Coordinates of C-alpha atoms in Angstrom, one line a residue:
M69 CA 46.5 70.8 70.5
G70 CA 43.2 71.4 69.1
G71 CA 39.9 71.2 70.9
S72 CA 39.1 69.2 74.0
V73 CA 40.3 65.7 73.3
P74 CA 40.4 64.5 76.9
A75 CA 36.8 65.8 77.6
A76 CA 35.6 64.1 74.4
M77 CA 37.2 60.9 75.5
I78 CA 35.2 60.7 78.7
T79 CA 32.0 61.8 77.0
A80 CA 32.5 59.1 74.3
A81 CA 33.1 56.4 76.9
V82 CA 30.0 57.2 78.9
R83 CA 27.9 57.6 75.8
S84 CA 29.0 54.2 74.6
C85 CA 27.7 52.7 77.9
Y86 CA 24.4 54.3 77.3
Y87 CA 24.0 52.8 73.8
L88 CA 24.8 49.4 75.2
G89 CA 22.0 49.8 77.8
I90 CA 24.2 49.1 80.8
R91 CA 23.4 52.0 83.0
S92 CA 24.3 50.1 86.2
R93 CA 27.9 49.9 85.0
I94 CA 28.3 53.6 84.6
R95 CA 26.5 54.6 87.8
P96 CA 29.6 54.5 90.0
L97 CA 31.3 56.9 87.6
L98 CA 28.3 59.2 87.3
Q99 CA 27.8 59.3 91.1
T100 CA 31.3 60.9 91.4
C101 CA 30.3 63.7 89.0
R102 CA 28.8 66.2 91.3
T103 CA 28.0 68.6 88.5
R104 CA 25.9 66.0 86.7
V105 CA 23.9 65.2 89.8
T106 CA 23.2 68.9 90.5
Q107 CA 22.3 69.3 86.9
G108 CA 19.8 66.5 87.0
R109 CA 18.1 67.9 90.0
A110 CA 18.0 71.4 88.5
L111 CA 16.4 70.2 85.3
H112 CA 13.9 68.1 87.2
G113 CA 12.9 71.1 89.4
A114 CA 12.6 73.4 86.4
A115 CA 10.4 70.9 84.6
A116 CA 8.1 70.4 87.6
A117 CA 7.7 74.1 88.5
G118 CA 7.7 75.6 85.1
V119 CA 9.7 78.8 84.2
E120 CA 8.2 82.1 83.5
E121 CA 9.8 85.1 81.9
G122 CA 7.6 88.1 82.5
N123 CA 4.1 86.9 81.8
K124 CA 5.3 84.2 79.4
K125 CA 5.7 80.6 80.5
M126 CA 8.9 79.2 79.1
K127 CA 9.4 75.7 77.9
T128 CA 11.8 73.4 79.8
F129 CA 14.1 70.5 79.1
D130 CA 11.2 68.0 79.3
D131 CA 9.5 69.8 76.4
L132 CA 12.3 69.0 74.1
P133 CA 12.0 66.2 71.6
G134 CA 14.6 63.5 71.6
P135 CA 15.4 59.8 70.9
S136 CA 14.6 57.0 73.2
M137 CA 17.0 54.4 74.3
L138 CA 15.5 52.0 71.8
T139 CA 16.0 54.5 69.0
N140 CA 19.6 54.9 69.9
L141 CA 20.0 51.1 70.0
Y142 CA 18.5 50.9 66.5
W143 CA 20.8 53.5 65.0
F144 CA 24.0 52.6 66.7
F145 CA 23.8 48.8 66.7
L146 CA 21.2 47.5 64.4
K147 CA 22.3 50.0 61.8
G148 CA 26.0 49.6 62.8
N149 CA 26.7 53.3 63.3
L150 CA 28.5 53.2 66.7
L151 CA 31.7 54.5 65.2
Y152 CA 29.9 57.0 63.0
S153 CA 27.9 58.7 65.7
H154 CA 28.8 62.1 64.1
E155 CA 26.7 61.0 61.0
V156 CA 23.7 59.9 63.1
Q157 CA 23.4 63.5 64.3
F158 CA 22.3 64.4 60.8
V159 CA 19.5 61.9 61.1
Y160 CA 18.5 63.2 64.5
K161 CA 18.6 66.8 63.3
K162 CA 16.2 66.0 60.5
K163 CA 13.9 64.3 62.9
Y164 CA 14.1 66.4 66.0
G165 CA 15.2 69.8 64.7
P166 CA 18.1 72.1 65.8
M167 CA 18.0 71.0 69.5
W168 CA 17.0 67.8 71.3
K169 CA 17.4 66.1 74.6
S170 CA 19.2 62.9 75.5
F171 CA 19.8 60.8 78.6
I172 CA 22.7 58.8 79.9
G173 CA 21.5 57.3 83.1
P174 CA 20.7 60.2 85.4
M175 CA 22.8 62.5 83.3
K176 CA 20.8 64.7 80.9
S177 CA 22.1 66.8 78.0
V178 CA 20.8 69.2 75.4
N179 CA 22.2 68.5 71.9
I180 CA 22.7 71.4 69.6
V181 CA 23.2 71.4 65.8
D182 CA 22.3 75.0 65.0
V183 CA 25.0 77.6 64.8
D184 CA 23.0 80.5 66.2
I185 CA 22.0 78.4 69.3
L186 CA 25.6 77.3 69.7
E187 CA 26.7 80.9 69.7
T188 CA 24.1 81.7 72.3
V189 CA 25.4 79.0 74.6
L190 CA 29.1 79.9 74.2
R191 CA 28.5 83.6 74.7
H192 CA 26.9 82.7 78.1
E193 CA 29.6 80.4 79.3
G194 CA 30.8 82.8 82.0
K195 CA 34.2 83.6 83.5
Y196 CA 35.0 80.0 84.3
P197 CA 33.7 77.9 81.3
M198 CA 33.3 74.2 82.1
R199 CA 33.3 71.2 79.9
T200 CA 32.5 67.6 80.7
D201 CA 33.9 66.8 84.1
M202 CA 37.3 65.0 84.0
E203 CA 36.7 62.9 87.1
L204 CA 38.5 59.9 85.6
W205 CA 41.7 61.8 85.3
K206 CA 41.3 63.3 88.7
V207 CA 41.2 59.8 90.2
H208 CA 44.9 59.3 89.3
R209 CA 45.9 62.8 90.5
R210 CA 44.3 62.3 93.9
L211 CA 45.8 58.8 94.3
R212 CA 49.3 60.1 93.5
D213 CA 48.9 63.5 95.1
L214 CA 49.6 65.3 91.8
A215 CA 48.5 68.7 90.8
L216 CA 45.6 69.2 88.3
G217 CA 46.3 70.7 84.9
P218 CA 44.4 72.8 82.4
F219 CA 41.9 70.0 81.5
T220 CA 41.2 68.7 85.0
E221 CA 41.2 72.0 87.0
E222 CA 38.0 74.1 87.2
G223 CA 36.8 77.4 88.4
H224 CA 39.1 80.2 89.7
R225 CA 42.0 77.9 90.0
W226 CA 41.7 76.9 86.4
Y227 CA 41.5 80.5 85.3
T228 CA 44.7 81.4 87.2
L229 CA 46.5 78.4 85.8
R230 CA 45.3 79.0 82.3
S231 CA 46.4 82.7 82.5
I232 CA 49.9 81.6 83.2
L233 CA 50.0 78.8 80.6
N234 CA 48.7 81.2 77.9
K235 CA 51.9 83.2 77.9
R236 CA 54.6 82.3 75.4
M237 CA 52.1 80.2 73.4
L238 CA 48.7 81.8 72.5
K239 CA 49.7 85.0 70.6
P240 CA 50.9 84.7 67.0
A241 CA 54.0 86.7 67.7
E242 CA 54.9 84.3 70.6
A243 CA 54.3 81.2 68.5
M244 CA 56.8 82.6 65.9
L245 CA 59.5 82.1 68.5
Y246 CA 59.2 78.3 67.9
T247 CA 59.7 78.5 64.1
G248 CA 63.3 77.3 64.3
A249 CA 62.4 74.3 66.5
V250 CA 59.4 73.3 64.4
N251 CA 61.4 73.5 61.1
E252 CA 64.1 71.4 62.7
V253 CA 61.6 68.7 63.4
V254 CA 60.0 69.1 59.9
T255 CA 63.4 68.5 58.3
D256 CA 63.7 65.2 60.2
F257 CA 60.1 64.3 59.3
L258 CA 60.8 64.8 55.6
N259 CA 63.8 62.5 55.9
T260 CA 61.6 59.9 57.6
L261 CA 59.0 60.3 54.9
D262 CA 61.6 59.9 52.2
D263 CA 62.9 56.7 53.8
N264 CA 59.3 55.3 54.0
R265 CA 58.6 55.9 50.3
K266 CA 61.9 54.6 49.1
N267 CA 61.5 51.4 51.1
S268 CA 58.1 50.7 49.5
P269 CA 57.9 48.3 46.5
S270 CA 57.0 51.2 44.2
G271 CA 59.5 53.5 45.7
I272 CA 57.0 56.3 46.0
L273 CA 54.1 54.9 48.2
V274 CA 53.8 55.8 51.9
N275 CA 51.3 53.6 53.8
D276 CA 49.3 55.1 56.7
V277 CA 50.6 58.7 56.5
A278 CA 48.7 59.5 59.7
N279 CA 51.1 57.3 61.7
T280 CA 54.1 59.1 60.3
F281 CA 52.4 62.5 61.0
Y282 CA 51.6 61.3 64.6
R283 CA 55.4 60.8 65.2
F284 CA 56.1 64.2 63.8
A285 CA 53.5 65.9 65.9
F286 CA 54.6 64.1 69.0
E287 CA 58.2 65.1 68.5
G288 CA 57.2 68.7 67.7
I289 CA 55.1 69.3 70.8
S290 CA 57.6 67.5 73.0
Y291 CA 60.4 69.6 71.7
I292 CA 58.4 72.8 72.5
L293 CA 57.2 71.7 75.9
F294 CA 60.3 69.9 77.2
E295 CA 62.9 72.0 75.1
T296 CA 64.6 68.7 74.1
R297 CA 64.3 66.1 71.4
I298 CA 62.9 62.8 72.4
G299 CA 63.6 60.7 69.3
C300 CA 60.2 60.0 67.8
L301 CA 61.5 60.4 64.3
E302 CA 64.7 58.3 64.7
K303 CA 64.9 55.0 62.9
N304 CA 65.3 53.3 66.3
I305 CA 63.1 55.2 68.8
P306 CA 64.8 55.3 72.3
P307 CA 63.2 52.7 74.6
E308 CA 62.1 55.3 77.1
T309 CA 60.4 57.4 74.4
Q310 CA 58.7 54.3 73.0
K311 CA 57.5 53.4 76.4
F312 CA 56.1 56.9 76.9
I313 CA 54.3 56.8 73.6
D314 CA 52.9 53.4 74.3
S315 CA 51.8 54.4 77.8
I316 CA 49.7 57.3 76.3
G317 CA 47.9 54.9 74.0
A318 CA 47.4 52.4 76.7
M319 CA 46.1 55.0 79.2
L320 CA 43.4 56.1 76.7
K321 CA 42.5 52.5 76.0
Y322 CA 42.2 51.4 79.6
S323 CA 40.3 54.6 80.6
V324 CA 37.4 53.3 78.5
Y325 CA 37.3 50.1 80.5
V326 CA 37.6 51.9 83.8
S327 CA 34.8 54.2 82.9
V328 CA 32.5 51.3 82.0
L329 CA 33.2 48.8 84.7
P330 CA 31.8 49.2 88.3
A331 CA 34.2 50.1 91.1
W332 CA 34.1 46.6 92.7
T333 CA 35.9 45.1 89.7
Q334 CA 39.0 47.2 90.3
N335 CA 40.6 44.6 92.6
I336 CA 39.5 41.7 90.4
L337 CA 40.1 42.8 86.8
P338 CA 43.5 44.3 85.7
Y339 CA 42.2 47.4 83.8
Y340 CA 42.2 49.9 86.7
K341 CA 45.7 49.0 87.8
L342 CA 46.9 49.2 84.2
Y343 CA 45.2 52.6 83.8
I344 CA 47.0 53.9 86.8
K345 CA 50.3 52.3 85.9
N346 CA 50.3 53.9 82.4
W347 CA 49.5 57.3 83.9
D348 CA 52.4 56.8 86.3
N349 CA 54.7 56.1 83.2
I350 CA 53.5 59.3 81.6
F351 CA 54.2 61.4 84.6
E352 CA 57.5 59.7 85.3
F353 CA 58.8 60.5 81.8
G354 CA 57.7 64.1 81.9
K355 CA 59.0 64.6 85.4
K356 CA 62.4 63.3 84.5
L357 CA 62.8 65.8 81.6
I358 CA 61.4 68.7 83.6
D359 CA 63.8 68.0 86.5
Q360 CA 66.7 67.9 84.1
K361 CA 65.7 71.3 82.7
M362 CA 65.3 72.6 86.3
Q363 CA 68.8 71.4 87.2
K364 CA 70.3 73.2 84.2
I365 CA 68.5 76.4 85.2
E366 CA 69.8 76.2 88.7
E367 CA 73.3 75.6 87.5
R368 CA 73.1 78.7 85.3
L369 CA 71.8 80.8 88.2
E370 CA 74.6 79.5 90.4
R371 CA 77.2 80.6 87.8
G372 CA 75.5 84.0 87.6
E373 CA 74.4 83.4 84.0
E374 CA 71.2 84.7 82.4
V375 CA 68.5 82.0 82.2
Q376 CA 67.5 81.6 78.5
G377 CA 65.0 79.2 77.0
E378 CA 61.4 79.0 75.7
Y379 CA 58.3 77.5 77.2
L380 CA 59.5 75.1 79.9
T381 CA 62.2 77.5 81.0
Y382 CA 59.5 80.3 81.3
L383 CA 57.2 78.1 83.4
L384 CA 60.0 77.0 85.7
S385 CA 61.7 80.3 86.1
S386 CA 58.7 82.6 86.3
G387 CA 58.0 81.7 89.9
K388 CA 54.2 81.6 89.2
L389 CA 53.9 77.8 89.3
T390 CA 55.3 75.2 91.6
N391 CA 57.3 72.3 90.1
K392 CA 54.3 70.1 91.0
E393 CA 52.0 72.3 89.0
V394 CA 54.4 72.3 86.1
Y395 CA 54.4 68.5 86.1
G396 CA 50.6 68.3 85.9
S397 CA 50.2 71.1 83.3
V398 CA 52.9 69.8 80.9
A399 CA 51.5 66.3 81.0
E400 CA 48.0 67.4 80.0
L401 CA 49.2 69.9 77.4
L402 CA 51.3 67.2 75.8
L403 CA 48.3 64.8 75.4
A404 CA 46.3 67.5 73.6
G405 CA 49.1 68.5 71.3
V406 CA 49.2 65.6 68.8
D407 CA 45.8 64.7 67.2
T408 CA 45.0 68.1 65.7
T409 CA 48.3 68.3 63.8
S410 CA 48.6 64.7 62.7
N411 CA 44.9 64.1 61.6
T412 CA 44.6 67.5 59.9
L413 CA 47.7 67.1 57.8
S414 CA 46.6 63.6 56.8
W415 CA 43.2 64.8 55.6
A416 CA 44.8 67.8 53.9
L417 CA 47.1 65.6 51.8
Y418 CA 44.3 63.2 51.1
H419 CA 42.2 65.9 49.5
L420 CA 45.1 67.7 47.8
A421 CA 46.0 64.4 46.2
R422 CA 42.5 64.2 44.7
D423 CA 42.4 67.9 43.8
Q424 CA 45.4 68.4 41.6
E425 CA 44.4 71.9 40.6
S426 CA 44.4 73.1 44.2
Q427 CA 47.7 71.3 44.9
Q428 CA 49.4 72.9 41.9
S429 CA 48.1 76.3 42.9
L430 CA 49.5 75.7 46.4
H431 CA 52.8 74.6 45.0
Q432 CA 53.0 77.8 42.9
E433 CA 52.2 79.9 46.0
V434 CA 54.8 78.4 48.2
T435 CA 57.6 78.4 45.6
S436 CA 56.8 82.0 44.6
I437 CA 57.4 83.1 48.2
V438 CA 60.2 80.7 49.0
P439 CA 62.1 79.9 45.8
G440 CA 64.9 77.4 45.4
D441 CA 66.2 75.6 48.4
G442 CA 64.8 78.1 50.9
I443 CA 62.9 77.0 54.0
P444 CA 59.7 78.8 54.8
T445 CA 59.5 80.9 58.0
A446 CA 56.6 82.2 59.9
E447 CA 56.9 85.5 58.1
D448 CA 56.7 83.6 54.8
I449 CA 53.6 81.8 55.9
S450 CA 51.8 85.1 56.5
K451 CA 52.1 85.7 52.7
M452 CA 50.5 82.3 51.8
P453 CA 46.6 82.7 51.9
L454 CA 46.0 79.5 50.0
L455 CA 48.1 77.5 52.5
K456 CA 46.1 78.9 55.4
A457 CA 42.8 78.3 53.5
V458 CA 43.7 74.6 52.9
I459 CA 44.2 74.1 56.7
K460 CA 41.0 76.0 57.5
E461 CA 39.0 74.0 55.0
T462 CA 40.4 70.7 56.3
L463 CA 39.5 71.6 59.9
R464 CA 36.0 72.6 58.8
M465 CA 35.4 69.2 57.2
Y466 CA 37.2 67.2 59.9
P467 CA 37.1 69.0 63.2
V468 CA 39.3 66.8 65.4
V469 CA 36.7 66.7 68.1
P470 CA 33.3 66.3 66.3
T471 CA 31.4 67.2 69.5
N472 CA 32.3 69.4 72.5
S473 CA 30.4 70.4 75.6
R474 CA 29.6 73.2 77.9
V475 CA 27.9 73.4 81.3
A476 CA 25.9 76.5 82.2
T477 CA 27.8 77.5 85.3
E478 CA 26.6 80.9 86.2
K479 CA 22.9 81.3 85.4
E480 CA 20.0 80.1 83.3
I481 CA 20.2 80.3 79.6
I482 CA 17.2 81.4 77.4
I483 CA 17.1 79.9 73.9
G484 CA 14.0 80.9 72.0
D485 CA 11.0 79.6 74.0
F486 CA 13.2 77.4 76.2
C487 CA 14.7 78.2 79.6
F488 CA 17.6 76.0 80.8
P489 CA 18.7 76.3 84.4
K490 CA 22.2 76.5 85.7
D491 CA 24.3 73.3 85.4
T492 CA 22.6 72.2 82.2
L493 CA 24.9 70.2 80.0
F494 CA 25.0 71.2 76.4
V495 CA 26.5 69.0 73.7
L496 CA 27.8 71.0 70.8
N497 CA 27.8 69.1 67.5
H498 CA 30.5 70.9 65.5
Y499 CA 30.8 68.3 62.8
V500 CA 27.1 68.7 61.8
I501 CA 27.2 72.5 62.0
S502 CA 30.3 72.9 59.9
R503 CA 28.8 70.6 57.2
D504 CA 25.4 72.5 57.1
E505 CA 24.8 73.8 53.6
N506 CA 23.2 76.9 55.1
N507 CA 26.6 77.7 56.7
F508 CA 28.8 76.5 53.8
P509 CA 27.5 75.8 50.3
E510 CA 28.6 72.4 49.0
P511 CA 29.6 71.5 52.5
N512 CA 30.9 68.0 51.7
T513 CA 33.3 69.3 48.9
F514 CA 36.8 70.4 49.6
I515 CA 37.0 74.0 48.5
P516 CA 39.9 75.9 50.1
R517 CA 39.2 79.1 48.2
R518 CA 35.9 79.5 50.0
W519 CA 38.0 81.1 52.8
F520 CA 39.4 83.8 50.5
R521 CA 38.1 87.2 51.6
E522 CA 36.7 88.0 48.1
Q523 CA 34.9 84.6 47.9
K524 CA 33.9 84.1 51.5
I525 CA 30.1 84.1 52.1
K526 CA 28.5 85.9 55.0
N527 CA 27.9 83.3 57.6
N528 CA 28.0 83.0 61.4
P529 CA 31.7 82.8 62.4
F530 CA 30.7 80.1 64.9
S531 CA 30.0 77.8 62.0
S532 CA 33.6 76.4 62.2
I533 CA 35.5 76.8 65.4
P534 CA 37.8 73.8 65.5
F535 CA 40.0 75.4 68.2
G536 CA 37.1 76.3 70.4
Y537 CA 36.0 79.8 71.6
G538 CA 36.8 82.3 74.3
I539 CA 39.1 81.8 77.2
R540 CA 38.7 78.0 77.1
A541 CA 39.8 77.8 73.5
C542 CA 42.8 75.7 72.7
V543 CA 45.9 77.0 74.4
G544 CA 48.1 75.5 71.7
R545 CA 46.2 76.8 68.7
R546 CA 49.0 79.0 67.4
I547 CA 51.6 76.2 67.8
A548 CA 49.4 73.7 66.0
E549 CA 48.9 76.2 63.2
L550 CA 52.6 76.9 62.9
E551 CA 53.4 73.2 62.8
M552 CA 50.7 72.5 60.1
H553 CA 51.6 75.4 58.0
L554 CA 55.4 74.8 58.0
A555 CA 55.0 71.1 57.4
L556 CA 52.5 71.3 54.6
S557 CA 54.4 74.1 52.8
R558 CA 57.6 72.1 52.8
I559 CA 55.9 68.8 51.8
I560 CA 54.2 70.5 48.8
K561 CA 57.4 72.2 47.8
K562 CA 59.3 68.9 47.7
Y563 CA 56.6 66.4 46.6
E564 CA 53.7 66.0 44.2
I565 CA 51.1 64.0 46.1
R566 CA 48.9 61.4 44.3
P567 CA 46.3 59.0 45.6
D568 CA 47.0 55.4 46.1
P569 CA 45.9 53.7 42.8
R570 CA 44.4 50.8 44.8
G571 CA 42.7 53.0 47.4
G572 CA 39.2 54.2 47.4
D573 CA 37.2 56.8 49.3
I574 CA 37.9 57.3 53.0
S575 CA 35.4 58.6 55.4
P576 CA 35.9 59.9 59.0
M577 CA 35.2 57.7 61.9
S578 CA 34.7 58.6 65.6
R579 CA 37.2 57.0 67.8
I580 CA 37.0 59.6 70.6
V581 CA 38.5 62.0 68.0
L582 CA 37.7 62.1 64.3
T583 CA 40.0 59.7 62.4
P584 CA 40.2 58.1 58.9
S585 CA 38.1 55.0 58.7
K586 CA 41.1 53.2 57.1
P587 CA 44.7 54.1 56.5
I588 CA 45.4 56.9 54.1
N589 CA 48.1 55.7 51.7
L590 CA 49.6 58.3 49.3
E591 CA 52.2 58.5 46.6
F592 CA 55.0 61.0 47.0
L593 CA 56.7 62.0 43.7
E594 CA 59.8 64.1 44.2
R595 CA 59.5 67.3 42.2
K596 CA 62.2 68.3 39.8
S597 CA 64.5 71.1 41.0
L598 CA 64.1 74.3 39.0

């Protein structure tokens, strides 16, 4: 549930249109984004009039350096870097410095690759922080008269909704309540992993571990949100569950088409109808499970029994949200609850397989705290600093969302000699910042122990914030950490991980979120019992 995956999706789709040089196609989408229009006018006005602070005339957006459309075309097409946009930011940083401007049609943004500037922006985000507008998702909600959720809602209504959703999820002590549920799913995941390796020709190789982790993460977050198992880890996944999983992938796929094509194509080409249909499937599946839980709660109340349960029961029985609001919130929470866990665990095993010293140290740490056939608990995890460091280092190197955004919603922001007015859009390049050698020595090397207190260098804590910052930080951070810690500790306890002998180096690639450029295949050798 890390980061702002949905917001990144919209940004990536629109940015792709810009690189293709087809501004006319994205104009219908941009015209619906009221914030962007307001922002463009504000920036233009500030540039025309100039801004003064005291007797000092401040620089404005127009004074920033930045690439032209031809420069972008060169880097992203002639050089073939469209799927490696996170790497191009290093080139732009070297050429334009810590901050530069960019254009997508009438939409203007300020790109940031300096940690101190990033901190300045985030500390001025106001009471109701705003990311890239989620207009594309709102289209479906309006069409079907559905409530907005934590990613689509804004302003005071977002703040109220988020305050309710935070409970039973955001505090470490609250996340510990889900230890039993997560360990139950981890047990089934290990059985699935074992079947995969035994069915391979070598008897030890698992192909595309990210796919198996994706099923684990989907089952885990669904179990927590719906308080029921949906069968993602079964050998034969239930048809309804498979349709649900497929619908999420299809919705994300068709959303890119819908964001690119002009509105007049909606009745000619199938993409818009398919986009809406798959959203309908997602809500239908979620609504069915939520209604079933609501019926059970009502039956308990009719019998005079105490209502017991975890997250969904809390949302339904608290009286703070309508059922309609629960439908919208759970659907959006679910979509953000998979990529962080699945991608991070895949990258962690990839590096541990190549760093046998760290892997052996981690195995010793886990077995010293939980010997024999014991299963780690949340309390055990608190005694495993290396385990936590491995996850932190993995998230530093591979933030699930390589770029995020913020809109200045309350007032102007002063950054050095520059003054940016209200409604300025800032693009925050977390990938570049977390791989800056000034923030982390040997930034491209996997060094988990750099997070140990006695070895940690003094740097700006904003150098690596994979779960975001402030009140708009990831609502499911503690759940994601619990899933990753419990899963990784049990995997390392049971298996020795080795690289695929036929595999080579794997680099990250931007497909909305940061993913491996090719499948990660690993060998899992069962450890001998002591």
